[in-house]
Coordinates of C-alpha atoms in Angstrom, one line a residue:
Chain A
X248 CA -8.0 7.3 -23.0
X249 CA -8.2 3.7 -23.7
X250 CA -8.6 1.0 -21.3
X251 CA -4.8 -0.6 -22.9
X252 CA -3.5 2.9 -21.7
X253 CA -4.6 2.5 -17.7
X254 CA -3.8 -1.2 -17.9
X255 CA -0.6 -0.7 -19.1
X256 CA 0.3 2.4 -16.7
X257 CA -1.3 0.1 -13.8
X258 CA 1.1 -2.9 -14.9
X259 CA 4.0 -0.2 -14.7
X260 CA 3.4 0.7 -11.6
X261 CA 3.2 -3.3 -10.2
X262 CA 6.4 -3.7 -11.9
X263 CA 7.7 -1.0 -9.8
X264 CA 6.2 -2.1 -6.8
X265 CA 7.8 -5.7 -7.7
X266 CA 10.9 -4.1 -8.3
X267 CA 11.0 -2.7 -4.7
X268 CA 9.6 -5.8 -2.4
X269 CA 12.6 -8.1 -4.5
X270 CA 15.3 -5.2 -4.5
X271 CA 15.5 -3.9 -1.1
X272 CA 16.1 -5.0 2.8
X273 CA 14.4 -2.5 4.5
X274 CA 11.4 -3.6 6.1
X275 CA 10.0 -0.6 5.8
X276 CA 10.7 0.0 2.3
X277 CA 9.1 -3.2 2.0
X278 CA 5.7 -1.8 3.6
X279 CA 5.9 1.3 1.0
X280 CA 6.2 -1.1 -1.9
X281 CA 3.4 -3.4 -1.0
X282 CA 1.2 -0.4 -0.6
X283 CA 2.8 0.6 -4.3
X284 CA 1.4 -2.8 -5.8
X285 CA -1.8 -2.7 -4.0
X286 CA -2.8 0.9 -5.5
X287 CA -1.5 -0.4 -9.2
X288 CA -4.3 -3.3 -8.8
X289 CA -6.7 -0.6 -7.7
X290 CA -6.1 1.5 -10.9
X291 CA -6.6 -1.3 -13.0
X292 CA -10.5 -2.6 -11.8
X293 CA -11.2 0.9 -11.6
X294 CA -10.2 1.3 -15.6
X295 CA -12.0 -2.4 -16.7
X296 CA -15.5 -0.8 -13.7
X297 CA -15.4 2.2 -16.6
X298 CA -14.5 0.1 -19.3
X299 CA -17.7 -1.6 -19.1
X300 CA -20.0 0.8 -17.0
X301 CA -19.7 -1.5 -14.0
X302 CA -19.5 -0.6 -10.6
X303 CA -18.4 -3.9 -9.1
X304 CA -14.8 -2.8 -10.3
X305 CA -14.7 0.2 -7.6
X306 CA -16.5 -2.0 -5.0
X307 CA -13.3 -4.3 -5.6
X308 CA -10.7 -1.2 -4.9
X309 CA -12.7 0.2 -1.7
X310 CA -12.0 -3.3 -0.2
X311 CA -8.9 -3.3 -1.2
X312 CA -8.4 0.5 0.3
X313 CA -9.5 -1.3 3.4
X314 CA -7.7 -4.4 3.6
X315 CA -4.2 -2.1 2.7
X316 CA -5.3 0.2 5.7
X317 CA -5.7 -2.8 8.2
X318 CA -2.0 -4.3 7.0
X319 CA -1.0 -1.4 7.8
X320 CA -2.0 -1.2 11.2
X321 CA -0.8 -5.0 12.3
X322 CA 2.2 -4.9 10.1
X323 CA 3.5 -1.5 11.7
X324 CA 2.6 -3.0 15.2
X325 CA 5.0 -6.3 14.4
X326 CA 7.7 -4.3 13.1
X327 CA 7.7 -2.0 16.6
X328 CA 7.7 -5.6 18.5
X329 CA 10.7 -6.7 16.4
X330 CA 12.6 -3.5 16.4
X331 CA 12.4 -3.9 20.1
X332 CA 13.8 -7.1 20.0
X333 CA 16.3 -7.2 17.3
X334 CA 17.4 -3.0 17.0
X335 CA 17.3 -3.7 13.6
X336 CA 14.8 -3.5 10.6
X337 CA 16.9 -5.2 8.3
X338 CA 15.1 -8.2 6.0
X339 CA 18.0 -10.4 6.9
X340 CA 17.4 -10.3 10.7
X341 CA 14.6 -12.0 10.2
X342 CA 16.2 -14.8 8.5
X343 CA 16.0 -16.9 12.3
X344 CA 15.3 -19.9 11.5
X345 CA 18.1 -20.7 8.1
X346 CA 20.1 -23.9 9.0
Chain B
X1 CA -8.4 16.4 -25.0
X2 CA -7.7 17.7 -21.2
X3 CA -8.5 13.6 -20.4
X4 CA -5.1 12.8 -22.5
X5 CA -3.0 15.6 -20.9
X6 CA -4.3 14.9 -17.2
X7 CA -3.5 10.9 -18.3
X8 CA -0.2 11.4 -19.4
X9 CA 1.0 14.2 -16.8
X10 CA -0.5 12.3 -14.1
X11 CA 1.1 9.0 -15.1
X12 CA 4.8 10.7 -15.5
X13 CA 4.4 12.2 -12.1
X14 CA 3.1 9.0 -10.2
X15 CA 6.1 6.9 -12.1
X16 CA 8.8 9.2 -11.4
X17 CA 7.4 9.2 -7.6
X18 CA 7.1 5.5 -7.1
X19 CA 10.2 5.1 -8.5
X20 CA 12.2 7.2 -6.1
X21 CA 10.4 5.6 -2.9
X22 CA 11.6 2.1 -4.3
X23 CA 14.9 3.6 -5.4
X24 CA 16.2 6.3 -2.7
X25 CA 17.9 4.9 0.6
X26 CA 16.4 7.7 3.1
X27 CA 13.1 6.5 4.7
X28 CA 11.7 10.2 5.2
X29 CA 12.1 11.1 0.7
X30 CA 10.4 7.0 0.3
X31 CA 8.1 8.2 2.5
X32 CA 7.0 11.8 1.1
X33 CA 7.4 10.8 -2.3
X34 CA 5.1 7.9 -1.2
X35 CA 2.6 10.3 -0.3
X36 CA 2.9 12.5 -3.4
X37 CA 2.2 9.4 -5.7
X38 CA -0.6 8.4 -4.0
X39 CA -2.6 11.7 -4.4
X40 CA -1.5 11.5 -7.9
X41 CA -3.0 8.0 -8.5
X42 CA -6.5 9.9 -7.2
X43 CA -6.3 11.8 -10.2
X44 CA -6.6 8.9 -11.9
X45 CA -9.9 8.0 -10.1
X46 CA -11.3 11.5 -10.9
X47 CA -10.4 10.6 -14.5
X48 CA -12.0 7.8 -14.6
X49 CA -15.7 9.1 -12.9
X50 CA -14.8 7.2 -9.9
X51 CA -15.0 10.5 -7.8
X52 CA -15.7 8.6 -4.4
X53 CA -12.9 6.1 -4.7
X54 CA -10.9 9.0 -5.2
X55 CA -11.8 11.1 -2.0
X56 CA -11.5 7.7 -0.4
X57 CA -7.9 7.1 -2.0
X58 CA -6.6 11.0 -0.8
X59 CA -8.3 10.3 2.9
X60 CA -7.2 7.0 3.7
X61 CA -3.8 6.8 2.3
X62 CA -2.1 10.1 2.5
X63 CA -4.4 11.0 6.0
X64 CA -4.7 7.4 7.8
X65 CA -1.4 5.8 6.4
X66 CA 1.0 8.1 6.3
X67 CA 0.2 9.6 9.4
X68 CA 0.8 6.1 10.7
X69 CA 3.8 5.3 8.9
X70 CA 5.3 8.8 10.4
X71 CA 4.3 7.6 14.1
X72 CA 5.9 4.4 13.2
X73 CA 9.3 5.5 12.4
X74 CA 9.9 7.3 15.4
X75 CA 10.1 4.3 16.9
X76 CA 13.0 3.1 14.5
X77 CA 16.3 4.0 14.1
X78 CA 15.0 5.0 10.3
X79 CA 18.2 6.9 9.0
X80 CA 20.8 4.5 9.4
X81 CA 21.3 3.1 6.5
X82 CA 20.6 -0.4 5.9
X83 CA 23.4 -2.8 3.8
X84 CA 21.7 -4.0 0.5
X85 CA 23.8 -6.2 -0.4
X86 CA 22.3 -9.4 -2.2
X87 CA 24.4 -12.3 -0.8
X88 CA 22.6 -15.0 -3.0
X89 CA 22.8 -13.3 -6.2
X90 CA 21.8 -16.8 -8.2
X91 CA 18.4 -16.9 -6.6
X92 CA 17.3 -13.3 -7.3
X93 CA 18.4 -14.0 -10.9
X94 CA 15.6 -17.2 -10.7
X95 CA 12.9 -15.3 -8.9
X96 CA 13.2 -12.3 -11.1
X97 CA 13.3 -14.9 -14.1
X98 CA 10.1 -17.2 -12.7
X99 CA 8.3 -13.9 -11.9
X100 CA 9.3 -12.0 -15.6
X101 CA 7.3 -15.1 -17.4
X102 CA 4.0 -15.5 -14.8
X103 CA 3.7 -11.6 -16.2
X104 CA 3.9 -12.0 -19.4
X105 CA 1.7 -15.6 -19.3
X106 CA -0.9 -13.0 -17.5
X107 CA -0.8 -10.4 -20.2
X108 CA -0.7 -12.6 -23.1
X109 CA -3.4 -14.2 -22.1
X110 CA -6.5 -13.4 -24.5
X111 CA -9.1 -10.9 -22.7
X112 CA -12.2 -12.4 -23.0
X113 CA -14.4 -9.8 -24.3
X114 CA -17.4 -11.5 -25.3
X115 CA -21.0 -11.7 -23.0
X116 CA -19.6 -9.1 -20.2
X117 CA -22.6 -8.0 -18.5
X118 CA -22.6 -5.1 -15.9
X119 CA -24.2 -6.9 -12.7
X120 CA -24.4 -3.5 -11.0
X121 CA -24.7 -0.8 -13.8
X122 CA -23.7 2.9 -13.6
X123 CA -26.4 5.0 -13.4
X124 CA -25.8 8.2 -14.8
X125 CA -28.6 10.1 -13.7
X126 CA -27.2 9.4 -10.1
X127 CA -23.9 10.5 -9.1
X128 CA -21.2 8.1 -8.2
X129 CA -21.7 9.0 -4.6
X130 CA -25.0 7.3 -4.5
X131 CA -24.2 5.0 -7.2
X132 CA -21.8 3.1 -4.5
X133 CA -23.6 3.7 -1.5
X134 CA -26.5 1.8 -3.4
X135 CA -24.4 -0.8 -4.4
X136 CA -22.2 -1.0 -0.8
X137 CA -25.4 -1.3 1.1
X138 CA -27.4 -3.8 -1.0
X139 CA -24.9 -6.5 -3.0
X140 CA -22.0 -6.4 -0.7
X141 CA -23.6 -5.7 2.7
X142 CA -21.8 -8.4 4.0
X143 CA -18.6 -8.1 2.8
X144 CA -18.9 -4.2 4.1
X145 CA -19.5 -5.7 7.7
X146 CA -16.9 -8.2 7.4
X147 CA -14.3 -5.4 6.6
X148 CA -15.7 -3.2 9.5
X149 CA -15.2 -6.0 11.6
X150 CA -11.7 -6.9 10.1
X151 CA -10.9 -2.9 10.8
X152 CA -11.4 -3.3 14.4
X153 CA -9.6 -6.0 14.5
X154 CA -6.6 -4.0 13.1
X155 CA -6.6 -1.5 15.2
X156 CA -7.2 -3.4 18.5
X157 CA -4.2 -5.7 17.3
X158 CA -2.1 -2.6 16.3
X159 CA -3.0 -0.9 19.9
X160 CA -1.9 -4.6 21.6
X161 CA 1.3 -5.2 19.6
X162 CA 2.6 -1.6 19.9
X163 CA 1.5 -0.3 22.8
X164 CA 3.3 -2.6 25.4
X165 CA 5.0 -1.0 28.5
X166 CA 3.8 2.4 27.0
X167 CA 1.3 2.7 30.2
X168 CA 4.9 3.7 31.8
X169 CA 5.2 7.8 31.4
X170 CA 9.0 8.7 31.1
X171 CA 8.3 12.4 31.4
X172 CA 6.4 12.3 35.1
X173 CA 9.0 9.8 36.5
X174 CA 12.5 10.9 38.3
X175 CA 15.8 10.6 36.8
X176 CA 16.2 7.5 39.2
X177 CA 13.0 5.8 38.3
X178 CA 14.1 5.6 34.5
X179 CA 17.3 4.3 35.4
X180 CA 16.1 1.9 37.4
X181 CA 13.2 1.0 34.9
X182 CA 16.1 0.8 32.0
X183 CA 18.7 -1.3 34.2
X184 CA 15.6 -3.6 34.5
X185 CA 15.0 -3.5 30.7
X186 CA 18.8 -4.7 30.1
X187 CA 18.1 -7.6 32.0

């Protein structure tokens, strides 16, 4: 396959990802979409690291793998702290501070 | 041949996935469908000769994350639904607009294509294995250390944020004690 064919497929998924964080009010859902966008960038470098026989590409994604995994970690924690508080993981809840 | 099948069964399959997680309004399907997508996108790595990144990808995301995202939503009340309602319909409309052009700015933008040189070139004679653990442990040492570090940081930050009061054991205390313990929580 070409590299236009992963490029495109990995902009699909990013759109999708996009689609989620601006469509829904889930907190949650919010979490599964970032992880959606941050696996569509990973496609991509690894497509242009074969493209042109260049392993900085994958070096970029396994960072990426790990920097997804720590979010992970402290954005489930602050969720469990605010679902304690609030009862709620709606998006809006959040919205404290509007005047 | 095989390449343009796996491609294009592969691709179909991690769409239609994604697209139900973002789409469906019960956690545990966005959640399993989640899952499925990601061990399809390893495919893709496989594809593509990066073998590690895809052992990597199946490990970490459907072993590490999931399993975390499970624990997580037994602490939420996950299957009440949530009202999606957009009350400010106006500024979606903007944001989606704004966002729509930055895309298509980025992909019309000409690809430079001339003068790429591989820094850290595939060796084929190697497999990809060694190929990164070369490359890991020589150019970005640092930035390996830096993420090890940044991992324990995670997880002592995940243990602190979640992990309050849970040094209290509901199951060896009385019937008493946790009424007394959740009177005091109301407080």
């Amino acid at each position: 396959m070409t590299l236009n064919a992963y490029l495109i497929l990995s902009a699909l998924l990013f759109c999708i990802g996009l689609f989620g964080v601006i469509r829904r009010k889930n907190l949650l859902m919010l979490f599964f979409s970032t992880e959606i966008m941050l696996n569509a960038c990973n496609i991509g470098f690894v497509a242009v690291s074969r493209h042109y026989g260049d392993l900085n590409g994958q070096m970029f994604s396994f960072f990426i793998v790990a920097i997804a995994a720590s979010e992970v970690a402290i954005g489930l924690g602050l969720l469990i702290l605010w679902f304690k508080k609030k009862n709620s993981i709606d998006l809006d809840s959040l919205a404290k501070m509007k005047g | 041949m095989y390449e343009i099948i796996a491609f294009y069964l592969f691709s179909f399959l991690t769409v239609a996935m994604f697209a139900i997680t973002v789409t469906t309004n019960n956690v545990l399907y966005a959640l399993s469908s989640l899952a499925a997508g990601m061990i399809f996108i390893s495919a893709f790595f496989f594809i593509l000769d990066a073998d590690f990144l895809g052992v990597v990808q199946i490990v970490v995301y459907t072993g590490a994350v999931m399993a975390l995202y499970a624990f997580g939503m037994m602490f939420f009340d996950s299957l009440s639904s949530i009202d999606e309602k957009i009350s400010n319909p106006r500024l979606v409309f903007a944001l989606s607009g704004l966002i729509a052009l930055c895309i298509v700015l980025i992909f019309s933008f000409p690809l430079i294509d001339v003068g790429v040189v591989a820094h850290a070139p595939v060796n084929p004679t190697w497999g990809n294995t060694q190929d990164v653990g070369i490359v890991l442990f020589t150019k970005y040492l640092v930035a390996f250390e830096v993420a090890a570090v940044m991992l324990l940081v995670a997880m002592i930050g995940g243990i602190i944020l979640a992990g309050k009061k849970m040094d209290i054991s509901y199951s060896s205390l009385s019937e008493e004690e946790i009424a007394s313990l959740e009177k005091k929580d109301e407080k």
